[in-house]
Coordinates of C-alpha atoms in Angstrom, one line a residue:
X288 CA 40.3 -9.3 -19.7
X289 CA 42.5 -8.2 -17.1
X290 CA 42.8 -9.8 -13.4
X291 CA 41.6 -8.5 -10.1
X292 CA 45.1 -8.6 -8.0
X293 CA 45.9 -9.1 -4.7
X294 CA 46.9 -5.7 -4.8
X295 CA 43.5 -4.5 -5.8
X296 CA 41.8 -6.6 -2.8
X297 CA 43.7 -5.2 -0.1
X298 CA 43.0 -1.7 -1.7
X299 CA 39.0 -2.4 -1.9
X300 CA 39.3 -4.4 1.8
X301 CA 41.2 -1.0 3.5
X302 CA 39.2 1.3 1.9
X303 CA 35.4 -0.5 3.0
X304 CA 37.3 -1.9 6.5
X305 CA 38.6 2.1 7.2
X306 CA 35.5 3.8 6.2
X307 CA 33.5 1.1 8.5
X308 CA 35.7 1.9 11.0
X309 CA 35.5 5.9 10.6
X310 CA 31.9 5.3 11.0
X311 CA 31.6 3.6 14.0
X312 CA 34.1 5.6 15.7
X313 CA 32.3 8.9 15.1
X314 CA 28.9 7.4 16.3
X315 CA 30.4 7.2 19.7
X316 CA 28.7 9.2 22.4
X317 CA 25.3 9.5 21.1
X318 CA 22.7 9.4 23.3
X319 CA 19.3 10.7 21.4
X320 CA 17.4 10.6 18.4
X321 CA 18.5 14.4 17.6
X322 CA 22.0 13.3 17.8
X323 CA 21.3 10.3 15.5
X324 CA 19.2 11.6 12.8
X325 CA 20.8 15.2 12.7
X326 CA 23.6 14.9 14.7
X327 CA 22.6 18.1 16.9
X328 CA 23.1 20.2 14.5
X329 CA 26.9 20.7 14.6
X330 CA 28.0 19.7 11.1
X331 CA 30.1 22.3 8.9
X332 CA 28.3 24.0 5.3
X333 CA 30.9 22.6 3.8
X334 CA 30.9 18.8 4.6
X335 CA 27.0 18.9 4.2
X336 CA 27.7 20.1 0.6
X337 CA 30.1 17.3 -0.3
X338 CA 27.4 14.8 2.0
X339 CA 24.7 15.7 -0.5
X340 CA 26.8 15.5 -3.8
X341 CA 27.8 11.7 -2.5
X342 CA 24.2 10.9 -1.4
X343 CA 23.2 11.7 -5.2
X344 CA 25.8 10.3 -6.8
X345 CA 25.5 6.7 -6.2
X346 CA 27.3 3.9 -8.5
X347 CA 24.8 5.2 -11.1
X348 CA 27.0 8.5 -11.9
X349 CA 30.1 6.0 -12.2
X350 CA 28.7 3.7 -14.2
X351 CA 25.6 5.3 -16.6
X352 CA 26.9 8.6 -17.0
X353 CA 29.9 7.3 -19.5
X354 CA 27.7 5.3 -21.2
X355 CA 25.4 8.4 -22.3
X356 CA 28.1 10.3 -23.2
X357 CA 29.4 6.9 -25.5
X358 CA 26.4 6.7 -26.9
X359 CA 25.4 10.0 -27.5
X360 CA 26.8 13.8 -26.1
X361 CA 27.1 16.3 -23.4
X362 CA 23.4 17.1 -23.6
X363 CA 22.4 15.4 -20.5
X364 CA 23.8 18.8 -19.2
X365 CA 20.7 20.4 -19.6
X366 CA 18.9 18.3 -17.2
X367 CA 22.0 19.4 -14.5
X368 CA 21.2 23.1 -15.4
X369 CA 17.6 22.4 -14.3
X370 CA 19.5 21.1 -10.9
X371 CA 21.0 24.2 -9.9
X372 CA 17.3 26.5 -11.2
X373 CA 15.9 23.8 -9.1
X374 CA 18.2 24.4 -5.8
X375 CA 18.1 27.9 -5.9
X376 CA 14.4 27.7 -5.6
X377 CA 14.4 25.4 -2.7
X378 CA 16.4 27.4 -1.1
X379 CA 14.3 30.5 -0.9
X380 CA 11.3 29.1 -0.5
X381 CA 11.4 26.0 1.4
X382 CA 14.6 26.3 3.5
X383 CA 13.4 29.3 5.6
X384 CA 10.3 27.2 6.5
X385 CA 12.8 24.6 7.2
X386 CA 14.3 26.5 10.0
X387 CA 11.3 27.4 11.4
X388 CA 11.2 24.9 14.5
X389 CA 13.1 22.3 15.6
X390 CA 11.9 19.2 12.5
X391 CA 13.8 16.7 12.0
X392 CA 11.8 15.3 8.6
X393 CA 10.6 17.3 5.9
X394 CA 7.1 16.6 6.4
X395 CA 6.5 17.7 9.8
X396 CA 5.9 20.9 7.6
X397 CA 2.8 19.4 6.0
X398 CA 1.4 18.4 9.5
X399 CA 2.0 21.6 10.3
X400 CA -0.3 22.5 7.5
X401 CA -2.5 19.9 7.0
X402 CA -2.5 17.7 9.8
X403 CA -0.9 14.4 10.8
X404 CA -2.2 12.5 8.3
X405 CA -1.2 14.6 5.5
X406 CA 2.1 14.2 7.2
X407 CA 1.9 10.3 7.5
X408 CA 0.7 10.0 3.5
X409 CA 3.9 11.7 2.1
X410 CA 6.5 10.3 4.7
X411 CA 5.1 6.4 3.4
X412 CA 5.4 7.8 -0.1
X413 CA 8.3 9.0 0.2
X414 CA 9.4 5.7 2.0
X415 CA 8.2 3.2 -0.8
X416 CA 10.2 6.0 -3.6
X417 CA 13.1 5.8 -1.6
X418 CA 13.1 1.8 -0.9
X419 CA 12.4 1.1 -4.8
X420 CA 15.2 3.9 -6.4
X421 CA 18.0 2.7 -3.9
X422 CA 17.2 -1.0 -4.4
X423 CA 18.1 -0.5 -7.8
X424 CA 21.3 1.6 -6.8
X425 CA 22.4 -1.0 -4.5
X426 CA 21.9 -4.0 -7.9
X427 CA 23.7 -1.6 -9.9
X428 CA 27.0 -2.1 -7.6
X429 CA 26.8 -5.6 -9.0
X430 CA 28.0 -4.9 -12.2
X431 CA 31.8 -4.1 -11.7
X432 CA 32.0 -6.9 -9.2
X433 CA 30.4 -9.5 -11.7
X434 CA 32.9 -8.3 -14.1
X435 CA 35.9 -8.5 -11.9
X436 CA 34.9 -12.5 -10.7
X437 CA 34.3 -13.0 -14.1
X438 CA 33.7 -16.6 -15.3
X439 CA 34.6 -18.1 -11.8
X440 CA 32.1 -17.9 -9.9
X441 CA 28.3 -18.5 -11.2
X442 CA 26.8 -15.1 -12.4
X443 CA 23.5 -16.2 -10.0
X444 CA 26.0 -16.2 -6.9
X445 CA 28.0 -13.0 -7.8
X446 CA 24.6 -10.7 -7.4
X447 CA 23.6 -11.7 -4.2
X448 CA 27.2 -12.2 -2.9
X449 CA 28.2 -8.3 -3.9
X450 CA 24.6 -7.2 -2.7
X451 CA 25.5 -8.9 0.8
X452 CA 28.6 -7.4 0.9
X453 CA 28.0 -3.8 0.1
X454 CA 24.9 -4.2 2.6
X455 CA 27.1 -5.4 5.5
X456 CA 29.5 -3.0 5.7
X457 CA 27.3 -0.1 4.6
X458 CA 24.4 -1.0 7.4
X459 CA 27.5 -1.2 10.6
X460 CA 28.3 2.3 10.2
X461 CA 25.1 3.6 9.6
X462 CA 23.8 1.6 12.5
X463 CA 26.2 2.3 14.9
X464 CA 26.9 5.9 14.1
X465 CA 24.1 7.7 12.7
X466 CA 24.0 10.9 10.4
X467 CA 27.2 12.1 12.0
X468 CA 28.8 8.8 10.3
X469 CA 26.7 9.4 7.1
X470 CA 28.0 13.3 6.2
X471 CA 31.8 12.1 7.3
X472 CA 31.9 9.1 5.4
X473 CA 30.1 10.7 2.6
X474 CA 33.2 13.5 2.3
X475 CA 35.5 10.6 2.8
X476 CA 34.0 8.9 -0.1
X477 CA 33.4 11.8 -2.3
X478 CA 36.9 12.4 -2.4
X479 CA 37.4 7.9 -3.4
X480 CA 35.6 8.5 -6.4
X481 CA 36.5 11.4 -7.7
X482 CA 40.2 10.3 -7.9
X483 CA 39.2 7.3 -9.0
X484 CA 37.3 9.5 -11.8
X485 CA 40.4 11.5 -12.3
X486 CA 42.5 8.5 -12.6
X487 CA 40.7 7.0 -15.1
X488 CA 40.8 10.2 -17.1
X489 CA 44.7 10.1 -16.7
X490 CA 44.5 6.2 -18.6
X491 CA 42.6 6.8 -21.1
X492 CA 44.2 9.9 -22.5
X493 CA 47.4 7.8 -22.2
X494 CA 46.4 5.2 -23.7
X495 CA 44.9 6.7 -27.3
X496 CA 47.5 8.2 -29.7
X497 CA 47.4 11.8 -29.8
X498 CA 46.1 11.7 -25.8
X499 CA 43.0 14.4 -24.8
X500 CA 43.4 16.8 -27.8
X501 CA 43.1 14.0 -30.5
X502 CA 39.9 12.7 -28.4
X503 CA 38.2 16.2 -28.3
X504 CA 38.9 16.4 -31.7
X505 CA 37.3 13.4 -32.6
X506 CA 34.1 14.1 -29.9
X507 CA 34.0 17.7 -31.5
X508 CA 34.1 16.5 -35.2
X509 CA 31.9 13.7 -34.2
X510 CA 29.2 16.0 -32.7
X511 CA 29.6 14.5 -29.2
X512 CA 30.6 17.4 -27.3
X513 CA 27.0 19.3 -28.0
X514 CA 25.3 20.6 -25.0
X515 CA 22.6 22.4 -26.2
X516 CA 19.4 20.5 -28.3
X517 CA 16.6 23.2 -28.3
X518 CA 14.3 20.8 -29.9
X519 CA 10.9 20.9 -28.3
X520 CA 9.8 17.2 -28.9
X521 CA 8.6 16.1 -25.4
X522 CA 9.7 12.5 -26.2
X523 CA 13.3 13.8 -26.3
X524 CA 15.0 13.5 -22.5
X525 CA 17.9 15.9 -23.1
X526 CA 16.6 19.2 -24.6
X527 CA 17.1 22.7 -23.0
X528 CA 13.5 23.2 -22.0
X529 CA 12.9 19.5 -20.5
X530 CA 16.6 20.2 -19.0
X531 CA 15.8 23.5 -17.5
X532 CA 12.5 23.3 -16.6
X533 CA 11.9 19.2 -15.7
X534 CA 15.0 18.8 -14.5
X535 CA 14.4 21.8 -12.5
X536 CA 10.9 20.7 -10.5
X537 CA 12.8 17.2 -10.3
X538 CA 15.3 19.1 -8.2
X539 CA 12.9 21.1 -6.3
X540 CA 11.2 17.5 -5.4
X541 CA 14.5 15.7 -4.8
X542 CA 16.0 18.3 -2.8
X543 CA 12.9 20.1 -1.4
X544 CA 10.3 17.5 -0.9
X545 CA 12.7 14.1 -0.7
X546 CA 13.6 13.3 3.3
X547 CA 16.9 12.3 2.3
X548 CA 18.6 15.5 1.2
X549 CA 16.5 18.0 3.4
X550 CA 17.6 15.5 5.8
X551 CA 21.0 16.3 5.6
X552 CA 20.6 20.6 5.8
X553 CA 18.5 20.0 8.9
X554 CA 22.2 19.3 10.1
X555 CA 23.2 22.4 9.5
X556 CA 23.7 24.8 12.3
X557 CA 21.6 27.5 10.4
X558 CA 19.6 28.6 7.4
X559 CA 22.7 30.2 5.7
X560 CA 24.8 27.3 5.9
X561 CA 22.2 24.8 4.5
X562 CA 21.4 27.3 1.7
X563 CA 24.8 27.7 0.9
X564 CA 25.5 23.9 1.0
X565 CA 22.5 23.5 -1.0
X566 CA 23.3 26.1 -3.8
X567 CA 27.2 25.5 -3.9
X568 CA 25.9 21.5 -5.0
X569 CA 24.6 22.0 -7.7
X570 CA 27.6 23.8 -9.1
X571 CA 29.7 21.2 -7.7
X572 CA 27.5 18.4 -9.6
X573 CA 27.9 20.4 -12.5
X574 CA 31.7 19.6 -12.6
X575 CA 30.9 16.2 -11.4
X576 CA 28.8 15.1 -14.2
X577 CA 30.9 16.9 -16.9
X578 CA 34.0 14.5 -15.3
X579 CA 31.9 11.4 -15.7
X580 CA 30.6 12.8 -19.7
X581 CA 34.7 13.4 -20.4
X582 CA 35.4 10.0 -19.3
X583 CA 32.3 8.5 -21.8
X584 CA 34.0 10.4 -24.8
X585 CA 37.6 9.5 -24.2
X586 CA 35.9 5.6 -23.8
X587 CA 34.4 6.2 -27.3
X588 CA 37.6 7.0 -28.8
X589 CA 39.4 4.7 -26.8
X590 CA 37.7 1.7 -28.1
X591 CA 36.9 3.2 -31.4
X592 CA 33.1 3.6 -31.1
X593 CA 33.0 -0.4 -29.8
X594 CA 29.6 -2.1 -29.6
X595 CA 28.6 -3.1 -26.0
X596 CA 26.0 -5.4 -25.0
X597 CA 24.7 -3.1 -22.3
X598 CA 25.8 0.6 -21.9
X599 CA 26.6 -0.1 -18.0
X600 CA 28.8 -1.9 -19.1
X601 CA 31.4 0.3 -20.9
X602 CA 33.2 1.9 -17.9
X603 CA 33.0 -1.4 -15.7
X604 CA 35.2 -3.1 -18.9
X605 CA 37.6 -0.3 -18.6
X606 CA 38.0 -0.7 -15.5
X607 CA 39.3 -4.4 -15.4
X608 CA 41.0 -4.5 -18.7
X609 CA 43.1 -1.3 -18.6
X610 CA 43.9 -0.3 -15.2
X611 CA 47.0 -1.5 -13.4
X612 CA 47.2 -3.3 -10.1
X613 CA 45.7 -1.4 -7.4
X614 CA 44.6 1.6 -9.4
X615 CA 41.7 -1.1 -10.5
X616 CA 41.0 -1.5 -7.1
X617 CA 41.1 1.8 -6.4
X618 CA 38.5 2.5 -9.5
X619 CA 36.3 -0.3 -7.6
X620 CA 35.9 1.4 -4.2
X621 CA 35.2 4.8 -6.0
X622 CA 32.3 2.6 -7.3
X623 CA 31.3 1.0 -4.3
X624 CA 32.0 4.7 -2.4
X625 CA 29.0 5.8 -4.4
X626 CA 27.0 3.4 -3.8
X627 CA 27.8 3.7 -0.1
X628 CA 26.9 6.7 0.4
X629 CA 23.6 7.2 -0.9
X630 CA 22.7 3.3 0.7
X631 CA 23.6 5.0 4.3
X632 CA 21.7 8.4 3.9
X633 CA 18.6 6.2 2.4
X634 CA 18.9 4.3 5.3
X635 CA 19.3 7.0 8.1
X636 CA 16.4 9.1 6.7
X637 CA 14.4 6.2 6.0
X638 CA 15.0 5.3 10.1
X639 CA 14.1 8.7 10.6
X640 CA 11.2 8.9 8.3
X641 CA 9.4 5.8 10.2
X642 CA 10.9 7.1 13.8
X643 CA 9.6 10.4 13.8
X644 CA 6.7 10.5 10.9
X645 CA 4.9 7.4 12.5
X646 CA 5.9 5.7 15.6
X647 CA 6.5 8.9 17.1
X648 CA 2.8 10.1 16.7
X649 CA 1.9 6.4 17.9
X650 CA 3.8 6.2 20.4
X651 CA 3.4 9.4 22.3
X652 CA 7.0 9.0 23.2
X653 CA 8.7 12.6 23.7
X654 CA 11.7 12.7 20.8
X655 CA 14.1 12.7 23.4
X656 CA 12.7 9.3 24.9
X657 CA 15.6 7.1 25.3
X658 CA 13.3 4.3 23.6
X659 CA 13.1 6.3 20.7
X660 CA 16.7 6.7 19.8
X661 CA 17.1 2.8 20.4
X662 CA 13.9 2.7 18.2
X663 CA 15.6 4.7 15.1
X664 CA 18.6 1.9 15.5
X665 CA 16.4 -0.8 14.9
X666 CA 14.6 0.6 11.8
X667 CA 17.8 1.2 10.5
X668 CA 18.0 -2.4 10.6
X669 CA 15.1 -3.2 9.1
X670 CA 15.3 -1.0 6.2
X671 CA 19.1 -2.4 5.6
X672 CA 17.1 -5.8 5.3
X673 CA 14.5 -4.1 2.9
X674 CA 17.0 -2.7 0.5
X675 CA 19.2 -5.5 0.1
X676 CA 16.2 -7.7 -0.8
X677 CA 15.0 -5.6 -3.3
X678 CA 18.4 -5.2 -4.9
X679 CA 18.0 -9.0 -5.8
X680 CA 14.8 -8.4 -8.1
X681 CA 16.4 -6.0 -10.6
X682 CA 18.3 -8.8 -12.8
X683 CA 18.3 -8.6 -16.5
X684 CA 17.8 -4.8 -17.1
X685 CA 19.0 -3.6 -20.2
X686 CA 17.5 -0.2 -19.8
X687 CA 20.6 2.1 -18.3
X688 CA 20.1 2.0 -14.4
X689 CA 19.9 5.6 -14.3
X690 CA 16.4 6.1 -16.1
X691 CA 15.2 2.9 -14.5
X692 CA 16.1 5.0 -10.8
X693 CA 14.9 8.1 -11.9
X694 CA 11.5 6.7 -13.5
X695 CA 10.5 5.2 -10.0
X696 CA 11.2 8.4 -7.9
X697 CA 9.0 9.7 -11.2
X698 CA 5.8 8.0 -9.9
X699 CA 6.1 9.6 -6.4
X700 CA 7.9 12.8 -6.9
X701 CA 4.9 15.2 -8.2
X702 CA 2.7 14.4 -5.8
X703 CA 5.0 15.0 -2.8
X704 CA 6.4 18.3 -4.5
X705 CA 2.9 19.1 -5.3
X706 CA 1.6 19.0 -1.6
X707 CA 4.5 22.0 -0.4
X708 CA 3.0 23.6 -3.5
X709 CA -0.9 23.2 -2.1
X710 CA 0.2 24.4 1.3
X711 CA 2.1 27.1 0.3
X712 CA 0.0 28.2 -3.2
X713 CA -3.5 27.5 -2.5
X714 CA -4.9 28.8 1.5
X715 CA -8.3 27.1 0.8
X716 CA -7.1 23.5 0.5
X717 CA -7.3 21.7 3.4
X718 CA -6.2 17.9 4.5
X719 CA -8.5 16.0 2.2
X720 CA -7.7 17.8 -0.6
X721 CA -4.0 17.8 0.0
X722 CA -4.1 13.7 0.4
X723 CA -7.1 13.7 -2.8
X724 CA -4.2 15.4 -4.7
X725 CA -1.5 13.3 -4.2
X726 CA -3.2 10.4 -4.3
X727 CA -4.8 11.4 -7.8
X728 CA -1.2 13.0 -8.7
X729 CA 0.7 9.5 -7.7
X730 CA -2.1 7.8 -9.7
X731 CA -2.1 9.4 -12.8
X732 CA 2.0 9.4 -13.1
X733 CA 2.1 5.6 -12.7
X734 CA -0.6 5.7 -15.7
X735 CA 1.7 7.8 -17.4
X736 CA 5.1 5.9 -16.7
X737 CA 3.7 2.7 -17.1
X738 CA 2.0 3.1 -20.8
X739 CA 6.0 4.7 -21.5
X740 CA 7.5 1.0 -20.3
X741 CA 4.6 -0.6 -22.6
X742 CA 5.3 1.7 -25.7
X743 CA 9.0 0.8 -25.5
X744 CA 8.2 -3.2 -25.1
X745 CA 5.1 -3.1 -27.5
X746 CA 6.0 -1.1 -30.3
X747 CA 2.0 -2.5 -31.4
X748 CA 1.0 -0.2 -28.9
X749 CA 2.5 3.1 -29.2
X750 CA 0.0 4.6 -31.4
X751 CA -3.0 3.5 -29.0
X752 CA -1.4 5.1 -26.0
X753 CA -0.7 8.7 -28.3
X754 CA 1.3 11.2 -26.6
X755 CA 1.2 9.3 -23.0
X756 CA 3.6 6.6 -24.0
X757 CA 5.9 8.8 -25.8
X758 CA 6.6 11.5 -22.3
X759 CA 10.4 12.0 -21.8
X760 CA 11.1 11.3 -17.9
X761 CA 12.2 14.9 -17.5
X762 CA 8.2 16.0 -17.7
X763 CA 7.2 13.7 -15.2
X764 CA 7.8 15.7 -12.1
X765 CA 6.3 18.6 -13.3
X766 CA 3.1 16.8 -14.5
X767 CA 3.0 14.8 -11.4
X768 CA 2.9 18.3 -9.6
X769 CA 0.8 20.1 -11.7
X770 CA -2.1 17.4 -11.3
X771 CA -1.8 17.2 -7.9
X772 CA -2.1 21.0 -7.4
X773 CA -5.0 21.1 -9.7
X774 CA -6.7 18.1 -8.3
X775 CA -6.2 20.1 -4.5
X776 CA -7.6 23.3 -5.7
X777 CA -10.5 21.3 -7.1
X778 CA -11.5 19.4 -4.1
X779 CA -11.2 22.7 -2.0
X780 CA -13.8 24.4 -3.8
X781 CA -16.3 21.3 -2.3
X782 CA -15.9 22.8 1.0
X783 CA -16.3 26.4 2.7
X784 CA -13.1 28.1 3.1
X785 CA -11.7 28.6 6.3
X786 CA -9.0 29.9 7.5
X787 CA -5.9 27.6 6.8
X788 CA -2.9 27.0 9.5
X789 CA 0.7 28.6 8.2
X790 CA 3.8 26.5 7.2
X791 CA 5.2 29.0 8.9
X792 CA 6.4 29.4 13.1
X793 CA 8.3 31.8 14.5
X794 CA 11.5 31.5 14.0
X795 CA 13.4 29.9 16.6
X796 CA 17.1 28.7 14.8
X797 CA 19.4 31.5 13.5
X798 CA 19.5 32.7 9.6

C-alpha cells in the first residue's frame, strides 16, 4: 500500500486551515439571528444550488457510490430520477408557501397550520433524523483516514482521532460564521471533490490497458452499465418504479419537509431563485452521481473484479495505493470536503431548528433579541458535541454507509412529509390529528425498518415477518407518508369540522 506524504499533509492541512479561515472571515459583521441562520437573504441562486448539492453529498457519495457501481450497475440512477420528480414538486407546491412570510425553519409552516405544538413535534423529529444520519456521515470520514495511518497507529485511536478532527475544524467556521460561511464553503468544497473525482477518473483510465473505451467495454459486455430494471419486486432498491416514485417522496421529504435544505432556499432573495436553485440540483446530482458510478466501473476493471472486505472500502484503497504524492491528498480533502459540508449545514439548521422552533416560543425573546443570536452560537456548539459523539457508536458496519444513513432518515421522513401533506390535503384535520399521524406514521416505519434489519441478521425469521421484512428502503417514505395521512384523516372524522387556518399569508417577499 502506498504512503501518505508530506506532500499530501500539507495539501489536506491548506485545504481544512483555508476553508476554516474562509469561514470565519465571512462570518464577520453579523449581528442577528436572521444574519446567522439565513444570512439576510443575500445569497446568489447559484451558490445556493452548489450549497445544496455539497450538503447532500457528504463522504457517503465519495465513498458508497463506487462501491455500488463495483458491485453491481448504473441502476441506482433510478432512485436520482425520483430526485429531480421529487424537486420539481417541492418546488410548486411547498416553495410558494415558503415565501409567504419572513420563516426562518420549515415548520413554522405547520404552526401556522396546526399550532405550536405541531410545530415543536416535527422540528424534534426532524432534530433526532438529522443527529442520527449525520453521525453516521461524520464515522464514515474515518475510513480513508484509517487506511492512510494504516498499521501505525491502533485502529481504536484512528476513529476517534479523525472524528475529532473533522469536528474541530468543521464546528469553528460554522460557529463563528453562520449560514453565510456554510453556502461559501459549501461551493468552495463542491468544487475540492469534484476534481478530486475527476482526477481519479484521469488514473484509472491510465492505468488499465486499453484506458476508458476497453473499461466501457468490459462494464457494457458485463451488464454493468444498465440503468433501467423495470422489475416490480418491492424487495429490489434499484427498479424504475421504486426509483421514480420512492425516490421521488424521499426527495419531496428531504428537500421539502427536512430543515436543512429548505434551510438553505430561505436564503434566497426570492421564490424564483430558490426554485431555480432547487430544480437545477437535481440535474446537477444527476451528473454527480453518474461521476461517482464511472469511477465504480473503471475500479472493477481496474482491479479485475477484486474481492473487498467491505464495499466502502474500494475507493478509499484506490486512493492510497495509486495516486501520486499530493494528488492522494488532494483525493482526501475531496472526501473530507463532503463530509464538511453537510456536518456544517446539519449543524447550522440544527442551531436554528432548537433557536427558533423551541427556545424562541419559550423564551418570548423577539428574533432579533441580541440574546438570541448569541443563543443560536451556543447550540451550534452543543449539537457539534452531539454529532461527534455519535459518530463514535457506528463501529463495525458492514452494511454500505449509505443505506445505513438513508434507513434512519427512513424512520422519520413519512411522518414529517406526511404532516405538509395533512395541512395542505385534508382541511378537517386539525392539531391532534396532525401529531396522532406522525406519531402513528414514525411508529409504524420503525416497525417496518426494524423487522428489515432482523430479516437480514435472522434469515430464521424472514418468513415470520412476510412481506414487512423484505421492503426495499426506497418504499419507506412513501409508506411512512401514506400512514400518517391516513391515520390524520382518521382522527379528524372524531371531531366536528371547523374551519381550518391556511399554510398560506399574504405574500410579503418577491416571486
Amino acid at each position: 500500500m502506498g504512503s501518505f506524504t508530506v506532500l499530501d499533509i500539507v495539501v489536506l492541512v491548506a485545504y481544512m486551515g483555508g476553508t476554516t479561515a474562509l469561514g470565519v472571515w465571512l462570518g464577520r459583521g453579523q449581528k442577528s439571528a436572521r444574519d446567522y441562520f439565513v444570512a439576510s437573504q443575500a445569497i446568489p441562486w447559484w451558490a445556493i444550488l452548489f450549497s445544496v448539492v455539497a450538503t447532500e453529498t457528504s463522504a457517503l457519495t465519495f465513498i458508497s457510490i463506487p462501491g455500488l457501481a463495483y458491485l453491481g450497475d448504473f441502476s441506482f440512477l433510478q432512485v436520482v430520477f425520483g430526485y429531480i420528480v421529487g424537486r420539481i414538486i417541492v418546488s410548486y407546491v411547498l416553495l410558494p408557501r415558503y415565501f409567504q412570510g419572513e420563516l426562518v425553519t420549515a415548520y413554522a409552516l405547520l404552526e401556522r397550520r396546526f399550532g405550536l405544538a405541531t410545530r415543536r413535534f416535527a422540528s424534534i423529529t426532524f432534530m433526532v433524523t438529522r443527529a442520527f444520519g449525520d453521525s453516521v456521515r461524520v464515522f464514515a470520514t474515518a475510513i480513508p483516514i484509517a487506511l492512510i495511518l494504516g498499521p501505525s497507529i491502533p485502529v481504536e485511536y484512528v476513529t476517534p482521532v479523525s472524528i475529532l478532527i473533522l469536528g474541530a475544524f468543521t464546528l469553528v467556521y460554522t460557529y463563528e460564521g453562520g449560514m453565510r460561511a456554510v453556502v461559501w464553503t459549501d461551493v468552495l468544497q463542491t468544487g475540492v471533490y469534484l476534481a478530486g473525482g475527476f482526477a481519479a477518473l484521469y488514473l484509472i483510465g491510465d492505468g488499465v490497458d486499453g484506458g476508458w473505451s476497453a473499461i466501457l467495454s468490459r462494464a457494457g459486455a458485463e451488464g454493468k452499465l444498465r440503468v433501467i430494471d423495470l422489475s416490480t419486486d418491492v424487495s429490489k432498491p434499484h427498479t424504475l418504479w421504486a426509483g421514480v416514485i420512492g425516490g421521488g417522496f424521499l426527495s419531496m421529504a428531504s428537500h421539502g419537509a427536512d430543515q436543512l435544505i429548505v434551510q438553505r432556499l430561505l436564503a434566497s432573495n426570492n421564490l424564483r431563485d430558490a426554485r431555480r436553485s432547487l430544480i437545477g440540483s437535481g440535474f446537477a446530482v444527476l451528473g454527480q452521481f453518474l461521476l461517482f458510478l464511472f469511477i465504480g466501473v473503471g475500479l472493477y476493471a481496474y482491479y479485475d473484479a477484486r474481492t473487498f472486505a467491505k464495499p466502502d472500502e474500494i475507493f478509499p484503497t484506490f486512493i492510497i495505493e495509486v495516486m501520486p504524492p499530493g494528488m492522494t491528498g488532494l483525493v482526501v480533502a475531496a472526501i473530507l470536503a463532503a463530509a464538511m459540508s453537510t456536518v456544517s449545514g446539519s449543524l447550522n439548521s440544527l442551531a436554528a431548528a432548537t433557536t427558533h422552533d423551541i427556545y424562541l416560543p419559550l423564551s418570548g425573546r423577539k428574533a432579533d433579541d441580541p440574546a438570541v443570536y448569541r443563543a443560536g452560537k451556543l447550540f451550534t456548539l452543543g449539537w457539534a458535541v452531539i454529532l461527534i459523539g455519535g459518530a463514535l457508536l457506528y463501529k463495525n458496519q458492514g452494511t454500505p454507509v449509505v443505506v445505513v444513513a438513508l434507513s434512519i432518515a427512513s424512520f422519520t421522513y413519512g411522518g414529517l412529509l406526511g404532516a405538509f401533506a395533512l395541512g395542505l390535503g385534508w382541511r378537517r384535520a386539525n392539531q391532534r390529528d396532525a401529531i396522532t399521524g406522525m406519531a402513528v406514521g414514525i411508529l409504524s416505519m420503525t416497525f417496518v425498518v426494524f423487522a428489515k434489519q432482523l430479516s437480514a441478521a435472522y434469515p430464521s425469521l424472514a418468513e415470520s415477518l412476510g412481506p414487512l421484512g423484505a421492503i426495499a428502503w426506497p418504499w419507506y417514505v412513501l409508506i411512512g407518508t401514506t400512514i400518517t395521512f391516513l391515520t390524520g384523516m382518521l382522527s379528524s372524522l372524531t371531531h366536528p369540522a371547523v374551519v381550518p387556518p391556511s399554510m398560506s399569508t399574504p405574500s410579503t417577499r418577491g416571486a
